[in-house]
Amino acid sequence: MAKTLRLILGDQLNLQHSWFQTVNANTTYVLFEMQQETNYVVHHLQKVVAFFAAMRSLANTLQAQGHQVIYWQLDHPKNTQNLTENLDKILKEENFEQLEYQWPDAYRLDQQLQTFCASLDLPSKGVDSEHFITQRADVATFFGNKSYLLERFYRHWRKQTGYLMDGTNPMGGKWNYDQDNRNRLDKKAVVPKPMPLKNKVADLVALLEQEGIQTIGRIDAEHFIWPINRQQSLDLLDYFLEHCLENFGRYQDAMHSDYWLLYHARLSFAMNSKMLGPIEIIEKAIAEYERNNNITLASIEGFVRQILGWREFIRGVYWAKMPDYEQENFFEHQRDLPAFYWTGNTKMNCLSHAINQSLDYAYAHHIQRLMVTGNFALLTNTHPDAVDAWYLGIYIDAIQWVELPNTRGMSQFADGGTVATKPYISSANYIHKMSNYCKSCHYNYKAKTGDKACPFNSLYWNFLMQHEKRLKGNRRMSMMYALLNKMSAQDKEALLLQANYYLEHLEDL
Ligand code: FAD
Ligand code: SF4
C-alpha cells in the first residue's frame, strides 16, 4: 500500500470510522490545532477548548491502538496555522505518496480541500465520514423543485429506517406529537442536575491565552462540563436516557430562570464532533422507550424527530443551498446586534438569562435560541450576517452546516421560507406562556406601550406592519394580520412610536 496521509478534521472524531478498524504501518493520521479554525469567527472559549481537548483525546486513543499519528498543537513550531499549508509541508517533508480525507461538513473546508487536492501532483481521495443517516444531496433530490418541508422528509425517513413504525404506519397512528410537547415547567417537576463532568482543561485555556486567541464567554477550567471523548459522550447519553427522556417531550419548549438545562440531551457537541453517531443515539433511545413504561410515545417521537428529522433535513438544506445561502437577506435587515449580546447586561429578563447562560455554558436550548435571542434579533431588524456570527461563535455545537440554516433560515427567515414556513416571531405572550422569566422582569409583559412596556410587544407589531407587503400573502400569517387589521389607526400609531423609541435606544433596554 502507498504511504498514505489521512487527515482528521476537528469535527471528525468518529472512533467507529472504518479507517480505524485496522492498523497499517503505511498509514499516518494527522490532526492540526489551527488559527484558521479558531479565528474565522470569535468563538466561545469553551467551544475551542472542547474541540481541542476532544481532538487530543482521539489522537491519544488512536496512538494507544497502534496507529501512527501526527498531532500539531497550536504552538507547534512547524504549524503554519493554515490547513492546506500544513498538509503541503507534511506531505513533502515525509514523502507521502497519497492523501486521504473525510468529506468536510463545512462548505468552506470542502472548497479549500478540493482546490488543494486539484493542485497536488499525488493522488488524493475523499471518503464518507460515516456519520449521517442521509447523504449530502438527499434533501435536494427528494424535493427537486418543490418546497422543502421537514415533515415530508421526516416521514420518508421514518419509513426508510423503520424507526417507531408499525408496519407501514407510524406507531400510535400519528406521525407527529408536537402538540403534546408544549408544556410550561410544572412547579412540581423535579429537574435532574446536569450530569457532572469534571474535565481539567487549564493547560488548554493557558495555551489559547498565550497564543492570543480571541474568545468570548466564561469557563470553569477545573470542572469542564463538556464530554471530550467517546466514553464520556456515551455516559452523557445514558444519563439523558435514564433521567431526562421521560420528560423531554413534555418540557421541550419550556424555559426557567433556575435552570440552564431542563430535560434536553446536551448531546449536540458529542454528535457534531462525531464522537457519537445519530443512529446509535436513536436506537438506544428507542430501546429505552421500549424498556421504560414511563416514557411516552410523544417524548420518544419528539426526540427522534429532532435527530432523524431536523438534523438531517438541516444538513441537506445546507448542501442544497450553499454557497448562495450565506448571502440571503430576505427582509434586507441592516442593524447590528446590541452590545448586551456579549455581556448579558440587559433589563430584559428573558434575554439576560438566555445570554448569560450561553456565556457561562456555551449552551442554550432550542426555544431560547429561537424565541428569545433569535426572535429579538429578527424583531429589531438585525443583519443576518451579525446574527450568524454570534450564533456560530457562542454555541458549543455551532458548525456552519447546522448553524446557518437554523439561524439564517429558521430563526431569521432570511431565506424567504426555505426552512421555516413563516417567520418565528412572537410578542411577550409566548415567552410568558413558556417560562417564568416575565415574573421578575423590569418590563411588564402585558403592556404594549408606556414606560415599562415589554419591548417584544411593540416590536412585534412594528415588524408585522413593516413587512406587511412581503408577508401578507403567507397563509400561516393570516391570523396575525387579521388581528393587526382590527386595530385602530391610533393604536397602530402608538405601537409604531413605542417600537421606534426602543429601536433607537436598543443599547439601553
Ligand atoms: P435536544 O433539544 O436535546 O435535541 C436532541 C438533538 O436533536 C440535538 O442534540 C441536535 O443534534 C438535534 N436537533 C434538535 N433540533 C435541531 C435543529 N433544529 N437542527 C439540527 N439538529 C437539531 N444545533 C446545532 O447542533 N448547532 C448549531 O449551531 C445550532 N444553531 C442553532 C441556532 C438557532 C438560531 C436555533 C433556533 C437552533 C440551533 N440549533 C443548532 C438547533 C438546536 O437548538 C440545538 O441542536 C440544541 O439546542 C442542542 O441541544 P441539545 O443537544 O440539548 O438538544
Ligand atoms: Fe422578556 Fe418582556 Fe417577559 Fe421581560 S416582560 S422577560 S422582556 S418577554
Coordinates of C-alpha atoms in Angstrom, one line a residue, residues 5-207:
L5 CA -1.5 10.5 5.0
R6 CA -5.1 10.6 6.3
L7 CA -6.5 14.0 7.5
I8 CA -8.8 14.1 10.5
L9 CA -10.6 17.4 10.9
G10 CA -11.7 18.7 14.4
D11 CA -15.3 17.7 13.9
Q12 CA -14.4 14.2 12.5
L13 CA -13.7 12.5 15.8
N14 CA -15.5 9.3 14.9
L15 CA -13.6 6.5 16.5
Q16 CA -16.0 4.0 14.9
H17 CA -14.9 5.0 11.4
S18 CA -13.8 2.1 9.2
W19 CA -10.5 3.9 8.7
F20 CA -9.5 2.9 12.3
Q21 CA -10.5 -0.7 12.2
T22 CA -7.1 -2.0 11.0
V23 CA -3.7 -0.7 11.9
N24 CA -1.4 -0.2 8.9
A25 CA 2.2 0.7 9.0
N26 CA 1.9 2.7 5.8
T27 CA -0.9 4.9 7.1
T28 CA -0.4 8.0 9.2
Y29 CA -3.2 10.1 10.7
V30 CA -2.8 13.9 11.1
L31 CA -4.7 16.4 13.2
F32 CA -4.0 20.1 13.5
E33 CA -5.0 22.8 16.0
M34 CA -5.0 25.9 13.8
Q35 CA -5.7 29.6 14.0
Q36 CA -7.6 29.1 10.7
E37 CA -10.2 27.4 12.8
T38 CA -10.0 29.4 16.0
N39 CA -10.2 32.7 14.1
Y40 CA -12.8 32.5 11.3
V41 CA -15.3 33.9 13.9
V42 CA -14.8 34.8 17.6
H43 CA -15.7 31.5 19.3
H44 CA -16.8 30.8 22.9
L45 CA -13.7 29.8 24.9
Q46 CA -15.4 26.5 25.9
K47 CA -16.0 25.7 22.2
V48 CA -12.3 26.0 21.3
V49 CA -11.3 24.1 24.4
A50 CA -13.8 21.3 23.8
F51 CA -12.8 20.7 20.2
F52 CA -9.0 20.8 21.0
A53 CA -9.4 18.6 24.1
A54 CA -11.5 16.1 22.1
M55 CA -9.0 16.1 19.2
R56 CA -6.2 15.4 21.6
S57 CA -8.1 12.6 23.2
L58 CA -8.8 10.9 19.9
A59 CA -5.2 11.2 18.9
N60 CA -4.1 9.6 22.1
T61 CA -6.6 6.7 21.7
L62 CA -5.5 6.1 18.1
Q63 CA -1.9 6.0 19.2
A64 CA -2.7 3.6 22.0
Q65 CA -4.4 1.4 19.5
G66 CA -1.1 1.3 17.5
H67 CA -1.9 3.8 14.8
Q68 CA 0.6 6.3 13.7
V69 CA -0.5 9.9 14.4
I70 CA 0.9 13.3 13.8
Y71 CA -0.6 15.9 16.1
W72 CA 0.3 19.6 15.8
Q73 CA -0.7 21.6 18.7
L74 CA -1.5 25.3 18.3
D75 CA 2.1 26.2 19.2
H76 CA 3.9 23.5 17.3
P77 CA 6.9 25.2 15.7
K78 CA 6.1 24.0 12.2
N79 CA 2.4 24.9 12.4
T80 CA 1.6 27.5 9.7
Q81 CA -2.0 27.8 11.2
N82 CA -3.4 27.0 7.8
L83 CA -4.8 23.6 6.9
T84 CA -3.5 23.2 3.3
E85 CA -0.1 24.8 4.0
N86 CA 0.3 22.4 6.9
L87 CA -0.7 19.4 4.7
D88 CA 1.6 20.6 2.0
K89 CA 4.5 20.7 4.4
I90 CA 4.0 17.3 5.8
L91 CA 3.3 15.6 2.5
K92 CA 6.6 16.9 1.1
E93 CA 8.8 16.5 4.2
E94 CA 7.7 13.0 5.0
N95 CA 7.4 11.8 1.3
F96 CA 3.8 10.7 1.5
E97 CA 2.5 9.1 -1.7
Q98 CA -1.2 9.9 -1.3
L99 CA -3.6 11.9 0.7
E100 CA -7.0 10.8 2.0
Y101 CA -9.6 12.9 3.9
Q102 CA -13.2 12.6 5.0
W103 CA -15.6 14.9 3.2
P104 CA -15.8 18.0 5.4
D105 CA -19.2 19.2 6.5
A106 CA -18.4 22.9 6.2
Y107 CA -18.6 24.2 2.7
R108 CA -15.5 26.5 3.4
L109 CA -13.3 23.5 4.2
D110 CA -14.7 21.4 1.4
Q111 CA -13.7 24.1 -1.1
Q112 CA -10.3 24.5 0.5
L113 CA -9.5 20.8 0.3
Q114 CA -10.9 20.4 -3.2
T115 CA -8.7 23.3 -4.5
F116 CA -5.7 21.9 -2.7
C117 CA -6.1 18.4 -4.0
A118 CA -6.5 19.6 -7.5
S119 CA -3.2 21.3 -7.2
L120 CA -1.4 18.2 -5.9
D121 CA 0.8 16.0 -8.0
L122 CA 0.0 13.0 -6.0
P123 CA -3.3 11.1 -5.7
S124 CA -5.9 12.2 -3.2
K125 CA -9.3 10.7 -2.2
G126 CA -12.2 11.9 -0.1
V127 CA -14.3 9.4 1.8
D128 CA -17.6 9.4 3.7
S129 CA -17.4 10.4 7.3
E130 CA -19.8 7.5 8.1
H131 CA -21.8 9.6 10.5
F132 CA -25.0 10.8 9.0
I133 CA -28.1 8.8 8.2
T134 CA -28.7 10.6 4.9
Q135 CA -26.4 11.8 2.1
R136 CA -25.5 15.4 1.4
A137 CA -27.7 15.6 -1.7
D138 CA -30.7 13.7 -0.3
V139 CA -32.8 16.8 0.5
A140 CA -32.1 18.4 -2.9
T141 CA -33.0 15.2 -4.7
F142 CA -36.0 14.4 -2.5
F143 CA -37.7 17.8 -3.1
G144 CA -36.5 18.7 -6.5
N145 CA -38.2 22.0 -7.4
K146 CA -40.9 21.6 -4.8
S147 CA -41.0 23.5 -1.5
Y148 CA -38.8 22.0 1.2
L149 CA -40.9 20.6 4.1
L150 CA -39.3 18.9 7.1
E151 CA -42.4 16.8 7.8
R152 CA -42.4 15.1 4.4
F153 CA -38.7 14.4 4.6
Y154 CA -39.0 13.1 8.2
R155 CA -41.9 10.7 7.3
H156 CA -40.0 9.4 4.4
W157 CA -37.0 8.6 6.6
R158 CA -39.2 7.1 9.3
K159 CA -40.4 4.6 6.7
Q160 CA -36.9 4.0 5.3
T161 CA -35.4 3.3 8.8
G162 CA -38.5 1.7 10.3
Y163 CA -38.0 3.8 13.5
L164 CA -41.2 4.0 15.5
M165 CA -43.1 2.3 12.8
D166 CA -45.9 -0.3 12.9
G167 CA -45.5 -1.9 9.6
T168 CA -46.1 1.0 7.1
N169 CA -47.9 3.1 9.7
P170 CA -46.5 5.4 12.3
M171 CA -46.6 3.9 15.8
G172 CA -49.6 5.1 17.7
G173 CA -51.3 6.2 14.5
K174 CA -49.8 9.7 14.3
W175 CA -46.5 10.9 12.8
N176 CA -46.1 13.9 15.0
Y177 CA -46.8 14.6 18.7
D178 CA -45.6 18.2 18.7
Q179 CA -48.9 19.4 20.1
D180 CA -48.3 17.3 23.3
N181 CA -44.8 18.8 23.7
R182 CA -45.6 22.4 24.6
N183 CA -45.8 22.5 28.4
R184 CA -44.6 25.1 30.7
L185 CA -42.4 23.7 33.5
D186 CA -44.6 22.3 36.2
K187 CA -44.0 23.6 39.7
K188 CA -43.7 20.0 41.0
A189 CA -41.3 18.9 38.3
V190 CA -38.0 17.6 39.7
V191 CA -35.4 18.8 37.2
P192 CA -32.3 16.5 37.2
K193 CA -28.9 18.1 37.8
P194 CA -26.9 18.2 34.7
M195 CA -24.6 15.2 34.6
P196 CA -21.4 16.3 36.4
L197 CA -18.4 16.2 34.1
K198 CA -15.2 17.5 35.5
N199 CA -12.6 17.6 32.9
K200 CA -9.5 19.6 33.7
V201 CA -8.6 21.9 30.9
A202 CA -6.5 24.7 32.4
D203 CA -3.5 23.9 30.2
L204 CA -5.6 24.5 27.0
V205 CA -7.0 27.7 28.4
A206 CA -3.4 28.9 29.1
L207 CA -2.3 27.9 25.6

